[in-house]
Short mmCIF file of C-alpha atoms in Angstrom, two decimals:
data_model
loop_
_atom_site.label_atom_id
_atom_site.label_comp_id
_atom_site.label_asym_id
_atom_site.label_seq_id
_atom_site.Cartn_x
_atom_site.Cartn_y
_atom_site.Cartn_z
CA MET A 1 23.97 -31.13 -3.99
CA THR A 2 24.42 -27.35 -2.59
CA ALA A 3 22.68 -26.16 0.74
CA ILE A 4 20.18 -24.67 -1.19
CA ASP A 5 19.53 -27.52 -2.59
CA ALA A 6 19.68 -29.49 0.72
CA PRO A 7 15.82 -31.07 1.52
CA LYS A 8 14.40 -29.30 4.52
CA LEU A 9 14.70 -31.29 8.09
CA MET A 10 11.39 -31.71 9.87
CA LEU A 11 12.18 -33.27 13.55
CA ASP A 12 9.31 -34.81 14.74
CA LEU A 13 10.03 -35.16 18.79
CA TYR A 14 7.58 -37.44 20.88
CA ALA A 15 6.36 -38.86 17.55
CA GLY A 16 4.88 -41.96 18.17
CA PHE A 17 3.57 -43.32 14.95
CA GLY A 18 5.07 -39.79 13.23
CA GLY A 19 1.50 -38.19 12.30
CA GLN A 20 2.01 -35.05 12.21
CA SER A 21 4.63 -35.84 10.03
CA GLU A 22 3.62 -38.15 8.03
CA ALA A 23 2.47 -36.00 4.99
CA PHE A 24 6.42 -34.65 4.03
CA VAL A 25 7.87 -38.17 5.06
CA ASP A 26 7.34 -39.41 0.82
CA ASP A 27 8.53 -35.63 -0.13
CA GLU A 28 12.06 -35.42 -1.75
CA ASN A 29 11.98 -31.84 -1.31
CA TRP A 30 11.43 -32.92 2.84
CA ASP A 31 14.43 -35.51 4.89
CA VAL A 32 11.91 -36.73 8.75
CA LEU A 33 13.76 -37.58 11.43
CA ARG A 34 11.77 -39.13 14.47
CA ILE A 35 12.35 -39.61 17.68
CA ASP A 36 10.38 -41.27 20.88
CA ASN A 37 11.71 -43.46 23.69
CA ASN A 38 8.89 -46.44 22.97
CA PRO A 39 11.08 -49.45 21.14
CA LEU A 40 7.90 -50.22 20.31
CA LEU A 41 7.82 -48.16 17.80
CA ALA A 42 11.50 -48.81 15.94
CA GLU A 43 9.79 -49.80 13.09
CA VAL A 44 7.53 -46.72 12.28
CA PRO A 45 9.97 -44.69 9.02
CA ARG A 46 12.36 -42.90 10.44
CA MET A 47 12.21 -43.26 13.70
CA ARG A 48 15.29 -43.41 16.08
CA ILE A 49 14.94 -44.91 19.22
CA MET A 50 16.04 -42.03 22.73
CA ASP A 51 14.60 -40.46 25.19
CA ILE A 52 14.30 -36.55 24.48
CA GLU A 53 15.25 -35.77 27.38
CA ASP A 54 18.53 -36.97 26.66
CA LEU A 55 18.66 -35.11 22.77
CA ASP A 56 21.33 -32.97 23.36
CA PRO A 57 20.34 -30.50 20.07
CA VAL A 58 24.13 -29.37 19.54
CA ASN A 59 24.55 -33.76 18.19
CA ILE A 60 21.51 -32.36 14.94
CA GLY A 61 25.36 -31.55 14.18
CA PRO A 62 25.23 -30.03 9.70
CA GLN A 63 21.35 -30.43 9.61
CA ARG A 64 20.80 -28.08 12.27
CA ALA A 65 21.28 -24.93 9.43
CA ARG A 66 19.16 -26.12 7.44
CA ILE A 67 15.60 -27.40 10.23
CA GLU A 68 12.74 -25.82 8.91
CA TYR A 69 10.30 -27.53 11.36
CA ILE A 70 9.91 -28.82 14.81
CA HIS A 71 7.04 -31.30 16.13
CA ALA A 72 6.85 -32.03 19.11
CA SER A 73 3.65 -34.12 21.19
CA PRO A 74 4.75 -34.03 24.63
CA PRO A 75 2.81 -37.51 26.14
CA CYS A 76 -1.12 -36.04 26.53
CA HIS A 77 -2.33 -38.54 29.48
CA ALA A 78 -1.02 -36.46 32.74
CA PHE A 79 -3.94 -33.41 31.04
CA SER A 80 -6.15 -35.15 29.22
CA LEU A 81 -10.20 -35.08 30.62
CA GLY A 82 -10.34 -38.63 30.55
CA PHE A 83 -12.49 -40.41 32.92
CA HIS A 84 -8.77 -42.57 34.50
CA ALA A 85 -6.93 -40.18 33.38
CA PRO A 86 -4.86 -38.88 36.75
CA LYS A 87 -6.22 -35.47 36.44
CA ALA A 88 -10.23 -36.17 36.49
CA VAL A 89 -9.35 -38.66 39.77
CA ALA A 90 -8.01 -36.33 41.63
CA SER A 91 -10.50 -33.88 40.54
CA ARG A 92 -12.91 -36.58 42.07
CA ARG A 93 -10.93 -37.20 45.64
CA GLY A 94 -11.11 -33.79 45.64
CA GLU A 95 -7.35 -33.87 45.11
CA GLU A 96 -5.31 -30.44 43.83
CA TYR A 97 -3.21 -32.15 40.62
CA ASN A 98 -0.49 -30.65 38.84
CA PRO A 99 0.60 -32.20 35.63
CA CYS A 100 4.46 -32.63 35.60
CA THR A 101 5.29 -30.72 32.19
CA LYS A 102 9.24 -30.72 32.23
CA LEU A 103 8.63 -32.67 28.84
CA VAL A 104 6.71 -29.86 27.61
CA GLU A 105 9.67 -27.87 28.50
CA LYS A 106 12.36 -30.03 27.22
CA ALA A 107 10.94 -29.62 23.41
CA LYS A 108 10.61 -25.96 23.74
CA GLU A 109 14.37 -25.15 25.07
CA ILE A 110 15.28 -27.58 22.30
CA ILE A 111 12.50 -25.10 19.78
CA ASP A 112 15.09 -21.90 21.58
CA ILE A 113 18.60 -23.74 20.80
CA LEU A 114 17.37 -24.86 16.96
CA GLN A 115 14.91 -22.11 16.42
CA PRO A 116 14.07 -23.55 12.86
CA ARG A 117 11.61 -21.30 11.15
CA PHE A 118 8.40 -22.91 11.99
CA TRP A 119 7.53 -24.51 14.79
CA SER A 120 4.35 -26.91 17.20
CA ILE A 121 4.49 -27.99 20.06
CA GLU A 122 0.55 -30.18 20.12
CA ASN A 123 -1.87 -32.21 23.39
CA VAL A 124 -5.52 -32.46 24.44
CA ARG A 125 -7.27 -29.71 25.45
CA GLY A 126 -7.13 -30.03 29.27
CA SER A 127 -3.25 -29.18 28.23
CA ILE A 128 -4.95 -25.65 28.06
CA LYS A 129 -4.54 -23.55 31.71
CA HIS A 130 -1.55 -26.20 32.69
CA LEU A 131 0.79 -25.56 28.81
CA ARG A 132 -0.69 -21.38 29.11
CA PRO A 133 2.05 -20.07 31.59
CA ILE A 134 4.94 -22.13 28.75
CA LEU A 135 3.86 -21.36 25.54
CA GLY A 136 0.71 -18.91 26.65
CA GLU A 137 -2.13 -19.10 24.23
CA PRO A 138 -2.91 -22.02 21.53
CA THR A 139 -2.60 -20.70 18.55
CA LEU A 140 -4.54 -23.24 16.77
CA ILE A 141 -7.02 -25.56 17.64
CA VAL A 142 -9.04 -28.14 15.41
CA GLY A 143 -11.28 -30.73 17.61
CA ALA A 144 -9.11 -31.96 20.20
CA TYR A 145 -6.22 -30.98 18.72
CA VAL A 146 -4.55 -27.66 20.04
CA TYR A 147 -1.56 -26.73 18.52
CA TRP A 148 0.81 -23.82 19.69
CA GLY A 149 3.49 -22.36 17.93
CA ARG A 150 4.95 -20.26 14.92
CA PHE A 151 3.35 -21.14 12.05
CA PRO A 152 1.09 -19.83 8.75
CA PRO A 153 -2.50 -19.70 8.96
CA VAL A 154 -3.60 -23.76 9.06
CA GLN A 155 -6.50 -24.03 6.24
CA ILE A 156 -8.17 -27.07 7.79
CA THR A 157 -11.63 -27.78 10.24
CA ALA A 158 -12.72 -30.39 12.80
CA ALA A 159 -15.60 -31.97 9.91
CA GLU A 160 -12.05 -32.60 8.66
CA ILE A 161 -10.62 -34.62 11.11
CA PRO A 162 -11.08 -38.37 12.67
CA LYS A 163 -12.05 -38.07 16.39
CA LYS A 164 -9.66 -39.66 18.72
CA SER A 165 -12.34 -42.35 19.97
CA GLN A 166 -12.83 -43.60 15.99
CA LYS A 167 -8.51 -44.22 16.62
CA ASP A 168 -8.55 -45.98 19.18
CA LYS A 169 -7.47 -50.00 19.06
CA ARG A 170 -8.95 -51.02 22.64
CA HIS A 171 -6.34 -53.82 23.18
CA SER A 172 -3.55 -52.60 21.28
CA PRO A 173 0.22 -52.37 24.02
CA LEU A 174 0.46 -48.94 22.00
CA ARG A 175 -3.53 -47.88 22.45
CA SER A 176 -2.04 -44.49 23.59
CA ASN A 177 -0.38 -43.86 20.50
CA TYR A 178 -2.56 -44.89 18.56
CA ARG A 179 -5.57 -42.54 20.18
CA ALA A 180 -2.68 -39.60 19.43
CA LEU A 181 -2.22 -40.29 16.26
CA ILE A 182 -2.34 -37.29 14.90
CA PRO A 183 -4.47 -37.66 11.15
CA LEU A 184 -2.67 -37.31 7.93
CA LYS A 185 -5.47 -34.33 6.05
CA LEU A 186 -3.57 -32.40 9.19
CA SER A 187 -0.28 -33.47 8.54
CA GLN A 188 -0.35 -32.40 4.94
CA ALA A 189 -2.00 -29.22 5.98
CA PHE A 190 0.10 -27.74 8.00
CA LYS A 191 2.98 -28.60 4.84
CA ASP A 192 0.71 -27.23 2.94
CA ALA A 193 0.64 -24.08 5.22
CA ILE A 194 4.86 -24.19 5.58
CA GLU A 195 5.02 -24.28 1.28
CA THR A 196 2.48 -22.05 0.50
CA GLN A 197 4.64 -19.16 2.84
CA THR A 198 5.90 -16.97 0.22
CA ARG A 199 7.69 -14.41 2.30
CA ILE A 200 11.20 -16.27 2.88
CA ASN A 201 12.62 -13.73 5.52
CA GLU A 202 9.73 -12.65 7.89
CA THR A 203 7.03 -14.08 9.71
CA PRO A 204 3.96 -12.10 10.55
CA SER A 205 4.13 -11.15 14.49
CA ARG A 206 0.25 -12.86 15.15
CA TRP A 207 1.95 -16.21 14.03
#
């Protein structure tokens, strides 16, 4: 297989159940690598259990030259507007709350080093004001899902995807992962947008 024929690589960081990469997994034209630090997710296909903060992008090795798309969904609990989330608790107490953004910063550092053709970082609406200094204004908001990045226009509406509350598994040790799971339709919309982009050598600045 030549370099031209080799599958394109998608790197899915803070992958959880791998929702953002789900549409790519069974496509022979794509090679997916998911990374998360939760050992309970070890059986998720294409998963490597490790701490993202320990990831050295250079160790991606020969795959680096063919990375097409990097996605990251850093844990959102610190940014959540939910009643029991740290932000809401601090607000009720009249306390200032400044969530840690180091996991977002690490994701952006990896993206900047590997320079994929497309990239996205996803989080909740409550993260916008905290991530604006790092990532700028969101590129796409679909229902509860907020994306920053460099990717083609994605054709999907909030009405087409389930609400996070519909995915809740209240008594599961992976409850937060179920709630954060990006729907397959949203993953497919990203894949369709990326694969139908026809201008190979440039990406419009508005992305």
